[in-house]
Coordinates of C-alpha atoms in Angstrom, one line a residue:
X1 CA 0.0 0.0 0.0
X2 CA 2.8 2.4 0.8
X3 CA 4.2 2.0 -2.7
X4 CA 0.8 2.4 -4.4
X5 CA -0.5 5.3 -2.3
X6 CA 2.9 6.9 -1.6
X7 CA 5.5 6.3 -4.3
X8 CA 3.0 5.9 -7.2
X9 CA 0.6 8.6 -5.9
X10 CA -2.4 6.5 -6.6
X11 CA -5.7 7.3 -5.0
X12 CA -7.1 4.5 -2.7
X13 CA -9.7 3.7 -5.3
X14 CA -7.1 3.3 -8.0
X15 CA -4.9 1.2 -5.8
X16 CA -7.7 -1.2 -4.8
X17 CA -9.0 -1.4 -8.4
X18 CA -5.6 -2.3 -9.8
X19 CA -4.8 -5.9 -10.6
X20 CA -1.5 -7.4 -9.3
X21 CA -0.2 -7.3 -12.9
X22 CA -1.1 -3.6 -13.3
X23 CA 0.6 -2.8 -9.9
X24 CA 3.8 -4.7 -10.9
X25 CA 3.8 -2.9 -14.3
X26 CA 3.4 0.5 -12.6
X27 CA 6.4 -0.3 -10.4
X28 CA 8.4 -1.2 -13.5
X29 CA 8.8 -4.9 -12.7
X30 CA 9.1 -7.4 -15.5
X31 CA 7.3 -10.6 -15.9
X32 CA 8.4 -13.6 -14.0
X33 CA 10.9 -16.2 -15.3
X34 CA 10.5 -17.6 -18.7
X35 CA 8.4 -20.8 -18.9
X36 CA 10.2 -24.1 -19.0
X37 CA 11.0 -25.1 -22.5
X38 CA 10.2 -28.5 -23.8
X39 CA 13.9 -29.4 -24.1
X40 CA 14.5 -28.4 -20.5
X41 CA 11.5 -30.3 -19.4
X42 CA 12.7 -33.4 -21.2
X43 CA 16.1 -33.1 -19.5
X44 CA 14.4 -32.9 -16.1
X45 CA 12.4 -36.0 -16.9
X46 CA 15.5 -37.9 -17.8
X47 CA 17.4 -36.7 -14.7
X48 CA 14.4 -37.4 -12.3
X49 CA 12.4 -40.2 -13.8
X50 CA 9.0 -40.9 -12.3
X51 CA 9.2 -44.1 -10.2
X52 CA 5.7 -45.1 -11.2
X53 CA 2.7 -46.1 -9.1
X54 CA 4.5 -48.9 -7.1
X55 CA 7.1 -46.7 -5.7

């Protein structure tokens, strides 16, 4: 709230109406990490195989 109301100068109504994505964008924050690629996923599957239902 301190950032929204203070640093950004938003009104309380604007602060409470904003979505988390809008708030992050207003603060200049970038998106989260890139999604896992298929290749990276395949490497994880190979490194940590599923033991299956028995164990």
